[in-house]
Each structure stands twice: as C-alpha cells, then as structure tokens.
mmCIF file of C-alpha atoms and ligand atoms in Angstrom:
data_model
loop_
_atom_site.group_PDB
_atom_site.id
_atom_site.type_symbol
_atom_site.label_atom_id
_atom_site.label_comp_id
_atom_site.label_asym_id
_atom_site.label_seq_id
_atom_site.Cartn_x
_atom_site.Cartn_y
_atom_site.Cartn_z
ATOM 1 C CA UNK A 1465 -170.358 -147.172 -62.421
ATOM 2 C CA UNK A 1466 -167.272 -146.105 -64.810
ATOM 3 C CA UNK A 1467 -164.426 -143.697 -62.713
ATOM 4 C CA UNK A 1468 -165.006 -140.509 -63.872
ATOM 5 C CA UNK A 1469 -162.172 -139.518 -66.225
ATOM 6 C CA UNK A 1470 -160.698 -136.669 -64.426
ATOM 7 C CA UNK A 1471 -159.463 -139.196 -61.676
ATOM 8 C CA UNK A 1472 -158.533 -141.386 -64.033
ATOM 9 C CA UNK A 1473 -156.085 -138.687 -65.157
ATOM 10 C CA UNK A 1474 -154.874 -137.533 -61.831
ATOM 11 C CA UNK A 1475 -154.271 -140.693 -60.704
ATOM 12 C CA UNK A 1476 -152.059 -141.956 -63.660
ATOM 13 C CA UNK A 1477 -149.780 -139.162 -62.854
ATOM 14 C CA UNK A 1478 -149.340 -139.837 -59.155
ATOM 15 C CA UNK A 1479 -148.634 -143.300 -60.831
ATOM 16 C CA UNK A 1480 -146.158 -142.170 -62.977
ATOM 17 C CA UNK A 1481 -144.527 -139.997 -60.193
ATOM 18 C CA UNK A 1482 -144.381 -142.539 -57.444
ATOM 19 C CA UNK A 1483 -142.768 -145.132 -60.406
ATOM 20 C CA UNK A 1484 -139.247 -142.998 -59.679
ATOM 21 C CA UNK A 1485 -139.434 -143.009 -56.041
ATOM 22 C CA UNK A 1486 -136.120 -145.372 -56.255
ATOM 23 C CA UNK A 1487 -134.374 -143.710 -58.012
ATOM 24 C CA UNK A 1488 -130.511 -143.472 -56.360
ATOM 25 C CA UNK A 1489 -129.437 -140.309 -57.234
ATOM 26 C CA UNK A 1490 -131.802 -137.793 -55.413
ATOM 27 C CA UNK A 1491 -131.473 -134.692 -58.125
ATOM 28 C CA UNK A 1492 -132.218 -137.130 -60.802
ATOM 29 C CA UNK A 1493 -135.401 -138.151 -59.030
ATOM 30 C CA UNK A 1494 -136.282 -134.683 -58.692
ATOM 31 C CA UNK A 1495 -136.083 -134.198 -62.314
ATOM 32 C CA UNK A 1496 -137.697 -137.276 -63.127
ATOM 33 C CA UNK A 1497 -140.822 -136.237 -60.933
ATOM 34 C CA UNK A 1498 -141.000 -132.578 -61.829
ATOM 35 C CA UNK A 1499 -141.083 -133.191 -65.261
ATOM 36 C CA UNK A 1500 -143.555 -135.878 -64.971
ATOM 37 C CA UNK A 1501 -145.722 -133.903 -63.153
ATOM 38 C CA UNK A 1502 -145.220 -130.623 -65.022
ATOM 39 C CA UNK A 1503 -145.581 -132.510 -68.686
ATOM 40 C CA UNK A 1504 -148.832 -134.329 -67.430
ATOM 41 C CA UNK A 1505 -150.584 -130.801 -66.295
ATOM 42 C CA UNK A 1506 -149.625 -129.292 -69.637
ATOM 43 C CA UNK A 1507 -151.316 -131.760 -71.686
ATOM 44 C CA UNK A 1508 -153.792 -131.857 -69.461
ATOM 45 C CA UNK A 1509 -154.156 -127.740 -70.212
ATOM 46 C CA UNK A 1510 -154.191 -128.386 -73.574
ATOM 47 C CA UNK A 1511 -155.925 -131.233 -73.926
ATOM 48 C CA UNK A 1512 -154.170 -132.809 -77.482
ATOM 49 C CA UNK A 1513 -156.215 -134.773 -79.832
ATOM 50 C CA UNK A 1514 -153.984 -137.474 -81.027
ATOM 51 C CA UNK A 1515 -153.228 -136.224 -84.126
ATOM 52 C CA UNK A 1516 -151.558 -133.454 -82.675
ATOM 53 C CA UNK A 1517 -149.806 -135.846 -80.546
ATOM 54 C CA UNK A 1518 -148.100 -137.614 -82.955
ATOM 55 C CA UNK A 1519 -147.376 -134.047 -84.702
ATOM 56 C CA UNK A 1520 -145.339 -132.940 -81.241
ATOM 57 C CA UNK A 1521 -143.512 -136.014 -81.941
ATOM 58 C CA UNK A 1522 -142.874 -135.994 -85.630
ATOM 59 C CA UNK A 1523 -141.605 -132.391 -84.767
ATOM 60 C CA UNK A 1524 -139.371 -133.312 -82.392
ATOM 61 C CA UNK A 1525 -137.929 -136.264 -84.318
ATOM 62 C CA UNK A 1526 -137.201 -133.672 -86.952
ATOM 63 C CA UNK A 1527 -135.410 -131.577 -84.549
ATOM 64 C CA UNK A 1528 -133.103 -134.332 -83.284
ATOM 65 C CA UNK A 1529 -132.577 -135.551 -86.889
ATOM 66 C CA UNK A 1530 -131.184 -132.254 -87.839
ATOM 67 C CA UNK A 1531 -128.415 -132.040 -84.912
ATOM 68 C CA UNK A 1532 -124.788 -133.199 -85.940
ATOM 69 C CA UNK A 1533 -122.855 -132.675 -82.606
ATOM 70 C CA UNK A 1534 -120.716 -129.178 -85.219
ATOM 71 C CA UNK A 1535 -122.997 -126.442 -86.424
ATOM 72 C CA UNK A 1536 -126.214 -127.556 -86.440
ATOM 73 C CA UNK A 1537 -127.758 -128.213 -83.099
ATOM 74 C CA UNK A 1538 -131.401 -128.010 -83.747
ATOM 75 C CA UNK A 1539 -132.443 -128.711 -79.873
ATOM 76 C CA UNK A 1540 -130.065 -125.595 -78.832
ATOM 77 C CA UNK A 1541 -132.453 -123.448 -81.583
ATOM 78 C CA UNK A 1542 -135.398 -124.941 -80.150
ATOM 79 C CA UNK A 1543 -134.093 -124.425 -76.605
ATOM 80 C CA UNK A 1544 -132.852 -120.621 -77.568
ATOM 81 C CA UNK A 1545 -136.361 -119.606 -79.332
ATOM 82 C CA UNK A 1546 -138.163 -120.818 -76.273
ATOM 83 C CA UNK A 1547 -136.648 -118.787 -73.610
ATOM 84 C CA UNK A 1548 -135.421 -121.323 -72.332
ATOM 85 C CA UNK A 1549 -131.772 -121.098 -73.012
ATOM 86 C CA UNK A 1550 -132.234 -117.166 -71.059
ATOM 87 C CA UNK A 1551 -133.892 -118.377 -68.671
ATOM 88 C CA UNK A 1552 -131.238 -121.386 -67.523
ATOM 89 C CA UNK A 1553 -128.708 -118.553 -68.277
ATOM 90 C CA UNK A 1554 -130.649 -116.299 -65.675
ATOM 91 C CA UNK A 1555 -130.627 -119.283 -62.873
ATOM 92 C CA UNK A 1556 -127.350 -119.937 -63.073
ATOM 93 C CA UNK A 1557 -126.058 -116.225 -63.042
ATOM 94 C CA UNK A 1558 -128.443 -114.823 -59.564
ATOM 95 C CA UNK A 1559 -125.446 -114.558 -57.331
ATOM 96 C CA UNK A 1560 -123.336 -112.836 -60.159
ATOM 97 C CA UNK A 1561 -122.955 -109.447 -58.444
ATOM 98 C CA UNK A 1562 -120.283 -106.681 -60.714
ATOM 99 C CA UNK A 1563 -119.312 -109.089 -63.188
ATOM 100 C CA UNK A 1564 -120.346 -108.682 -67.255
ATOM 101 C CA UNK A 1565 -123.803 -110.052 -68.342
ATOM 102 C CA UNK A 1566 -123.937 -113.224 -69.889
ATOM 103 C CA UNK A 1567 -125.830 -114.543 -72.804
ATOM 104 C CA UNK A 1568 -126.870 -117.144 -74.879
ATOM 105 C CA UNK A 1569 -123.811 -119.580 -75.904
ATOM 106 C CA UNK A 1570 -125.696 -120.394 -79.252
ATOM 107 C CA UNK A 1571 -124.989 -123.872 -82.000
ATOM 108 C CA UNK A 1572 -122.302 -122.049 -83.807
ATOM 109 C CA UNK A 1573 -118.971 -121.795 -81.668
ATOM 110 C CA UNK A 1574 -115.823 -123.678 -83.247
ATOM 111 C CA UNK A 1575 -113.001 -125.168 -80.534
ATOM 112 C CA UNK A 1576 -109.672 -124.975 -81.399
ATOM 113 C CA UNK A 1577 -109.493 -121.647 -83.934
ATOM 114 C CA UNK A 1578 -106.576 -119.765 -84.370
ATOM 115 C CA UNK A 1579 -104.580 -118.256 -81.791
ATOM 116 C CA UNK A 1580 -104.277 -114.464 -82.616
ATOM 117 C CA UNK A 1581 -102.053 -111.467 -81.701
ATOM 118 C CA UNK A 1582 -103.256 -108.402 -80.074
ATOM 119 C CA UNK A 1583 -105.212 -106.444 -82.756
ATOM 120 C CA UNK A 1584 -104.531 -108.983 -85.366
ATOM 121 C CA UNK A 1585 -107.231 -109.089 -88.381
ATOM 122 C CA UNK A 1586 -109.891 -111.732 -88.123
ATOM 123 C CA UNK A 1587 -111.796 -111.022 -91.146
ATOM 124 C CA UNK A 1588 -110.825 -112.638 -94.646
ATOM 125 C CA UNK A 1589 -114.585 -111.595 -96.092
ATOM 126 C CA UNK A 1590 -115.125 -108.063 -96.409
ATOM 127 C CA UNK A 1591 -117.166 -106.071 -94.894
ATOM 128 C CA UNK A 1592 -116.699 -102.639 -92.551
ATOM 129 C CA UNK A 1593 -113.979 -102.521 -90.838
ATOM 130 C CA UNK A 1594 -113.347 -102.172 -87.061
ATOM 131 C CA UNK A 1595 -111.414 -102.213 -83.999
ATOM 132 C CA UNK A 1596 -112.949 -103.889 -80.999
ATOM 133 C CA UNK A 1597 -111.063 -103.242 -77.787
ATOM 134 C CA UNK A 1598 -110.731 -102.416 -73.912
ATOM 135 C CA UNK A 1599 -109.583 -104.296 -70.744
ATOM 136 C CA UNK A 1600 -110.397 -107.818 -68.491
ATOM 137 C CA UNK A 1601 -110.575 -107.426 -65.221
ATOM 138 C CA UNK A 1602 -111.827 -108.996 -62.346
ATOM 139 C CA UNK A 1603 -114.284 -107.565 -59.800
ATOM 140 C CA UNK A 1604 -111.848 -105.600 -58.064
ATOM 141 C CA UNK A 1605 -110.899 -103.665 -61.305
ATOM 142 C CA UNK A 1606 -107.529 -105.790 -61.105
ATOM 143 C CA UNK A 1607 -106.324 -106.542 -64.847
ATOM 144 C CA UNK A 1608 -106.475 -109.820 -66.069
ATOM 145 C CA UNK A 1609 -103.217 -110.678 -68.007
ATOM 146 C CA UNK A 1610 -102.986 -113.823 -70.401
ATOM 147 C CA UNK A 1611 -107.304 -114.013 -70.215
ATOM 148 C CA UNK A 1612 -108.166 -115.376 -73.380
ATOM 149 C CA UNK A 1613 -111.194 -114.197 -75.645
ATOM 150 C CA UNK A 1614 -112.576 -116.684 -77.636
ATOM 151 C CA UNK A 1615 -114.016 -115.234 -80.409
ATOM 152 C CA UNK A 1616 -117.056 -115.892 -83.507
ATOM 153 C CA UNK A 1617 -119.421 -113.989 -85.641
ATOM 154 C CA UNK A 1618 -120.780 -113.848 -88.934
ATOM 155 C CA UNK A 1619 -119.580 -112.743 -92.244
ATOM 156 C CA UNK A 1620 -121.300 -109.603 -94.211
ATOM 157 C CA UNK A 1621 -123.708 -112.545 -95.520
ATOM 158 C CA UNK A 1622 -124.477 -113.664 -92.001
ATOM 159 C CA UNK A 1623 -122.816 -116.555 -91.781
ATOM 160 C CA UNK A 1624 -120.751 -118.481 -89.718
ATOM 161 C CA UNK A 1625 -117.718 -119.916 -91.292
ATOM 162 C CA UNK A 1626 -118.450 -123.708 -90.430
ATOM 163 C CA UNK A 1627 -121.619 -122.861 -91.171
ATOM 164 C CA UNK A 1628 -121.032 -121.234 -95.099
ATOM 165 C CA UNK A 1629 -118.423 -123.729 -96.635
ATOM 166 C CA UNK A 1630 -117.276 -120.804 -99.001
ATOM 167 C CA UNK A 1631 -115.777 -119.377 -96.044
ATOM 168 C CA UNK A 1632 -112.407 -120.427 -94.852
ATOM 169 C CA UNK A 1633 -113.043 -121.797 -90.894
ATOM 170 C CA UNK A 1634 -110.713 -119.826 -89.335
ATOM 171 C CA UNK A 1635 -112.812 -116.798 -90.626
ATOM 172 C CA UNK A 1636 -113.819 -114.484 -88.010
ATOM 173 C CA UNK A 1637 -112.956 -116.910 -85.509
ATOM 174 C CA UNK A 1638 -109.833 -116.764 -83.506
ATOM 175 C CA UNK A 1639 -108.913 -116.819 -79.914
ATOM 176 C CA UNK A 1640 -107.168 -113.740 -78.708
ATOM 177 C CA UNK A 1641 -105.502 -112.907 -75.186
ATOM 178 C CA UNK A 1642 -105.131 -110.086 -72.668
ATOM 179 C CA UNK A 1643 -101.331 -108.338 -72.159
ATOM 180 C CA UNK A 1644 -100.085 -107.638 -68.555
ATOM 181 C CA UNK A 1645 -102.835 -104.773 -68.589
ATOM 182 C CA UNK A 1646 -105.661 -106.980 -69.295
ATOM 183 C CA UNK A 1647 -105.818 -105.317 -72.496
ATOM 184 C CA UNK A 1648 -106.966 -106.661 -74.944
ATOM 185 C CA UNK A 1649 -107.709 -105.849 -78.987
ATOM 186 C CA UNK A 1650 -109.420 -106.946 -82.117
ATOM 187 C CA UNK A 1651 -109.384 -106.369 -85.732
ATOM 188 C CA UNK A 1652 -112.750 -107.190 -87.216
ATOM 189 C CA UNK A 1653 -115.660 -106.215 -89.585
ATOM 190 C CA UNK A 1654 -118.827 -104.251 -88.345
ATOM 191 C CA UNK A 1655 -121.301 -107.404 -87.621
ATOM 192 C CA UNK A 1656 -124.569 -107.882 -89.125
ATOM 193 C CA UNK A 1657 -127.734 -108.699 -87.829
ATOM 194 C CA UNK A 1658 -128.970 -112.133 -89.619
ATOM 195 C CA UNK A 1659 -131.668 -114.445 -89.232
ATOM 196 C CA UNK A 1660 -131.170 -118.201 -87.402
ATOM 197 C CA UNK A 1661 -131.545 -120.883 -89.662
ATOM 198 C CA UNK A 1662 -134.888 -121.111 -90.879
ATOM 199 C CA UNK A 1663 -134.954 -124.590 -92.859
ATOM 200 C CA UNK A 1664 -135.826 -126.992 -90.123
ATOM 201 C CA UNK A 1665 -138.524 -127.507 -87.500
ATOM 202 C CA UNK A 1666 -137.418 -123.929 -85.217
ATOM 203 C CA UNK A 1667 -138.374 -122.357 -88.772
ATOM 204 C CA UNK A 1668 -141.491 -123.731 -89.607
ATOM 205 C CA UNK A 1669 -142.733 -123.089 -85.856
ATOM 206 C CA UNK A 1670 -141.426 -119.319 -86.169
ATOM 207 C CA UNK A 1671 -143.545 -119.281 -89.737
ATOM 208 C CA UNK A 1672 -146.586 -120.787 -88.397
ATOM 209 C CA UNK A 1673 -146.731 -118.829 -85.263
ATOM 210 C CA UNK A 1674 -146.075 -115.366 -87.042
ATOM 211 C CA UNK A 1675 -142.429 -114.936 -85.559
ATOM 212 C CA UNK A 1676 -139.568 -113.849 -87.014
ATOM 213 C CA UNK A 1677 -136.146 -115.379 -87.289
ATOM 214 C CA UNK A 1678 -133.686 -112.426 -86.861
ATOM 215 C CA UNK A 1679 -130.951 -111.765 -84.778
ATOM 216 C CA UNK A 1680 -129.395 -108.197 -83.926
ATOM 217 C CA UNK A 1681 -125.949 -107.626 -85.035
ATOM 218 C CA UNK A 1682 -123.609 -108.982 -82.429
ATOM 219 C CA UNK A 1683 -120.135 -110.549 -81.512
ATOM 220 C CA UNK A 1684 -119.413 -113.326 -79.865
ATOM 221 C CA UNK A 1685 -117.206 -114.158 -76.606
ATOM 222 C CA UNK A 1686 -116.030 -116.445 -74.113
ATOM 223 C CA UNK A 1687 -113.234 -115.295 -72.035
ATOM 224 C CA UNK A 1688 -111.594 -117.214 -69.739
ATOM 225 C CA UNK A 1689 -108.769 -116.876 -66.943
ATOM 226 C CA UNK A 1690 -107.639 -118.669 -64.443
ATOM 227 C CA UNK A 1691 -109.428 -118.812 -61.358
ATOM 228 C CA UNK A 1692 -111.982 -116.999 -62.595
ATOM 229 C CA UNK A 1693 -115.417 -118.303 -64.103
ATOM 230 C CA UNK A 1694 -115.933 -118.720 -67.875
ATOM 231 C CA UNK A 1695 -117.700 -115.603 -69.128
ATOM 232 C CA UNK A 1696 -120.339 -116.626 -72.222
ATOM 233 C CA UNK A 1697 -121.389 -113.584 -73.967
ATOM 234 C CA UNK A 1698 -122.097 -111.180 -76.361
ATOM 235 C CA UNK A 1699 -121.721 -107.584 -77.789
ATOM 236 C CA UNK A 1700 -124.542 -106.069 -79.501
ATOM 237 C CA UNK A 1701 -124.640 -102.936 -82.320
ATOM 238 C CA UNK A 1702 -126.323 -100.105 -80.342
ATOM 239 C CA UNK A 1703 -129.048 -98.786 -82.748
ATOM 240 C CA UNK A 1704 -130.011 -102.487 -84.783
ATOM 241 C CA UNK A 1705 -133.724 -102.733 -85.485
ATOM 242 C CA UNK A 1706 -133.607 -106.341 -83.476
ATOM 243 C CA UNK A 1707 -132.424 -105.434 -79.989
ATOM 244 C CA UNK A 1708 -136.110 -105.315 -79.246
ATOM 245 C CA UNK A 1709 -137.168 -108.679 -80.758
ATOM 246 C CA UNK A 1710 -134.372 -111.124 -80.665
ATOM 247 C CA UNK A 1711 -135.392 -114.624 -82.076
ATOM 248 C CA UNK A 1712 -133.510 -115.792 -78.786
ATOM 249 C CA UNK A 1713 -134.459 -113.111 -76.174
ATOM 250 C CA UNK A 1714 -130.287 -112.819 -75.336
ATOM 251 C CA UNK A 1715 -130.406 -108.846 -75.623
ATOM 252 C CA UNK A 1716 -129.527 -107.050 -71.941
ATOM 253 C CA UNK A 1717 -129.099 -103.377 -72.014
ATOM 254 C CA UNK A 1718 -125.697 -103.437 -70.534
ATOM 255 C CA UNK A 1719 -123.901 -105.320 -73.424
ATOM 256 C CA UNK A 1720 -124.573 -102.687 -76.089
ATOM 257 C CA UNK A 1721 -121.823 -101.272 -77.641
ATOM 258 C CA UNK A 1722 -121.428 -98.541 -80.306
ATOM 259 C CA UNK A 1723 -119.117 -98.438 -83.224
ATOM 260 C CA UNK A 1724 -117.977 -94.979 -83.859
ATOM 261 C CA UNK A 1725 -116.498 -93.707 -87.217
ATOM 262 C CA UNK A 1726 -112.948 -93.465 -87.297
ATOM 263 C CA UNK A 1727 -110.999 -91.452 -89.655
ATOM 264 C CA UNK A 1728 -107.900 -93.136 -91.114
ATOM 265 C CA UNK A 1729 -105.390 -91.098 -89.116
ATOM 266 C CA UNK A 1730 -106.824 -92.422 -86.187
ATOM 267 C CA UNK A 1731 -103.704 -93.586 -84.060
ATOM 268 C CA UNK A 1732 -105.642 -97.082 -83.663
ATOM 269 C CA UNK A 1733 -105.204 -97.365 -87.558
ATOM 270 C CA UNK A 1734 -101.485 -96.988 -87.340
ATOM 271 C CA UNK A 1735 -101.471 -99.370 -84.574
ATOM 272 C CA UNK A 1736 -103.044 -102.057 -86.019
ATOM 273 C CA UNK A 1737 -102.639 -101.423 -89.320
ATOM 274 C CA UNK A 1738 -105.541 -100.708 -90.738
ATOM 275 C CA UNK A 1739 -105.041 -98.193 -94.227
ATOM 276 C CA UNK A 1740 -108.917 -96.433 -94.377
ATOM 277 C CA UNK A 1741 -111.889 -94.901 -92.375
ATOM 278 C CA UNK A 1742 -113.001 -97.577 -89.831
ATOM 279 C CA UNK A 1743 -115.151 -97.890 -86.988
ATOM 280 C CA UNK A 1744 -113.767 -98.675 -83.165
ATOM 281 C CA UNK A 1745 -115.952 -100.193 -79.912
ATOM 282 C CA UNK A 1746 -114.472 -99.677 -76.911
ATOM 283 C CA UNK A 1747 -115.509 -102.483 -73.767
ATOM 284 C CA UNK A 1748 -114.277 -103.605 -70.676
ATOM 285 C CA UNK A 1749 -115.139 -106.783 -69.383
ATOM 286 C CA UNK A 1750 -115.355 -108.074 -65.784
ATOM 287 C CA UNK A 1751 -114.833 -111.865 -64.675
ATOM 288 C CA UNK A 1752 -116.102 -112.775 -61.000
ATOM 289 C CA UNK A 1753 -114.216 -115.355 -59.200
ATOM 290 C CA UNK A 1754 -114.614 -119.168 -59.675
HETATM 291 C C1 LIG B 2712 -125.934 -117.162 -82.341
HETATM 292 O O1 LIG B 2712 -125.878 -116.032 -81.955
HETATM 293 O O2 LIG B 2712 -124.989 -117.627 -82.947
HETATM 294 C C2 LIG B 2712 -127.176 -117.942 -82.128
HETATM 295 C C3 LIG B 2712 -127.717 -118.011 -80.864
HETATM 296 C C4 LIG B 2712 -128.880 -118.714 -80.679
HETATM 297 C C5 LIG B 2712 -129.489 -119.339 -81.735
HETATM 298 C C6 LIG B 2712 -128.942 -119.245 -83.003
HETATM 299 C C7 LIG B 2712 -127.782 -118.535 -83.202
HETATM 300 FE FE1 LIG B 2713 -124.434 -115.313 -83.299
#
C-alpha cells in the first residue's frame, strides 16, 4: 500500500530540518530550521499548484533584479509593504524605555551629503517653506551637543534626489548637528505625502491585491551621538490623509508633528533668514544609551 501523502509531507520536512543539525554556528541553525519549518507549513496552508510556484519565483527574481545596492532596493519595498520591516523594528526596540520612536529606515537614504549649519536651507526645489527645530537629549533630559541629524525627504514632486536625476543630490539631504544645547535647526520645505515606487513587482502586488501605494508626508532622520544608540526615524505632517494607511505601516502616534503658519516677522525668519510667511515644527528628540 502507497504512504498516504500527508506523511509523506511531514516527513520531508523533519528531513529537511534534521539536514542542518551540523550546522557550527548555533543562531544560524536556528534560522536555518525555523524557516524550514515555517516555509514548509505555509505551503502546506496554501497548498500551490505549480504554476503558482514558479509565479512566487518569477516574482521574486523580479524583485532582486530591480535592486542596485543606491536607490532602488526592491527587497527593502517588499520587506516594508509586508510588515515586516515594523515588525523587526518593533523586536529590536522592546527594551527602549523614554527614548523617541523609531521607524522604518526605507531604500532611499544617501551617505555622505552635505554637512550643514544650524538652520541652513536644504531645499533647492520649491515648495513651502519651513523651519524644523528643537533639542537632542538623552534620557535624562541632558543635551546632546555635536549629535548629528542625518537628514532626507522628498521634493514638492515626491521625489528623492538620487532618486529624480533633475534634482541636484545634495537636495534636501544634508547632515546637520546639535550646538552645546543640543539644539538643533533646519531650513526646509513642507513635505509631501507621495506614493513608493509603483513600477516593479511591490507595485503590481499592491495593484492586484487592491492596495495602495502612498506614503504620508514625512521627514526623515538618523541622529547619532556618541555613546548613544543610532536613532532611525521619522516625522510625520499631523492631519495627512495617509497616517491611517501607510503603504509601510511606519506611522506611531508619538512622531506627529504639526507645521504652524508663521508670519514673516516671525523672529525664526530673521534668524534664519527666511524673507516670507512660513511654517515652523517644533521636536525634541531623545537618544537612550548604547
Ligand atoms: C521612505 O520613506 O523613504 C520609504 C520607506 C519605505 C518604503 C519606501 C519608501
Ligand atoms: Fe520617505
């Protein structure tokens, strides 16, 4: 008589498993095992005919074949629209008691942008214009001095210079730094919400499961100082239509911000020399210890 099937199928995966029992390095094996045994029960949930198979694997041949290692990482979309990007960010950020929220690093930071002076003008493209500003500090509510704020976010057309080759690189990019107050301040435009990039496989599986691509308005940081961990996050517009549906699920309440109109006698416009109305968000961030 034939084995049924269903032991077949069980006992290919204890197969499989047991084939890493030597592995060396114990977290490795761990891996290796999990996500033998974890792959194996999903496709034995869903039960693929081959032809679908092959289409999980066309798919993610496409999505390796559009990464290039500078601003297109198709696998960090993939990973982001999944949760799963969130939900590594979560893990890794349980014990993080008083410091700022982190989010979701994302394909389109630069290294090595321009080093910028304390309320110095970021934006080349137009757009409305604002201060951003407030203080490091760490989770004693001691300043921060020389903690530097690496900075990216979109132009008016949503964008990412890098990403838009009309736009010069260095635009609306730049890597700012904290005086002996922890202070810190920059001269920007109003972001825009805008939609991840929609021509590759992450598109076609948000258009054929009904999902859409957008992204609220935000701007992005890492800040970094010296004995401190590396804080990866972002601000987002208070009031945009996508803080309830983010392609990438990044949104936590506590990293809204507003941007409140500013009338060109402001003293921050004299300060920073900016000659019209404007708009200013005030936020204070807070590094935990390494
Ligand atoms: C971003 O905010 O730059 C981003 C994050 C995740 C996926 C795509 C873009
Ligand atoms: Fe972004």
């Amino acid at each position: 008589m034939n084995t049924p099937h269903t032991a077949v199928e069980a006992a290919l995966t204890d197969q499989v498993v047991a084939r890493f029992a030597d592995t060396p390095d114990a977290r490795l094996k761990a891996l290796m095992q999990a996500l033998v045994r974890h792959l194996h029960a999903y496709v034995r949930e869903v039960e693929p005919t081959e032809k679908e198979w092959f289409a999980a694997i066309r798919f993610l041949t496409d999505t390796g074949k559009l990464c290039d290692g500078l601003v297109r990482q198709e696998f960090i979309l993939l990973s982001d629209t999944l949760g799963i990007s969130m939900l590594v960010d979560a893990i890794n950020h349980r014990q993080s008691v008083g410091a700022t929220d982190t989010t979701v690093f994302g394909p389109f930071y630069i290294a090595g942008m321009p080093e910028r002076s304390c309320g110095e003008n970021m934006a080349v493209t137009p757009g409305t214009p604002a201060v951003v500003h407030g203080y490091v500090r760490d989770t004693n509510g001691a300043p921060l001095r020389g903690a530097v704020l690496d900075i990216w976010q979109t132009a008016d057309n949503g964008m990412y210079s890098g990403q838009d080759t009309a736009q010069p690189v260095g635009n609306l990019r730049g890597r700012y730094h904290t005086d002996a107050d922890g202070y810190y301040a920059i001269r920007t435009i109003v972001p825009v919400s805008y939609p991840i990039p929609t021509d590759g496989p992450v598109g076609r599986m948000l258009a054929a499961t009904n999902r859409h691509p957008w992204r609220p308005a935000h701007l992005h940081f890492m800040i970094d100082a010296p004995g401190h961990r590396k804080l990866v996050t972002h601000l987002f517009n208070q009031g945009d239509p996508y803080l309830d549906s983010d392609a990438v699920f990044g949104v936590k309440p506590s990293l809204r911000v507003a941007y409140e109109e500013r009338a060109a006698d402001h003293p921050l416009a004299r300060r920073f020399g900016l000659d019209g109305p404007f708009r200013e968000a005030r936020y204070d961030f807070v590094l935990e210890p390494r």
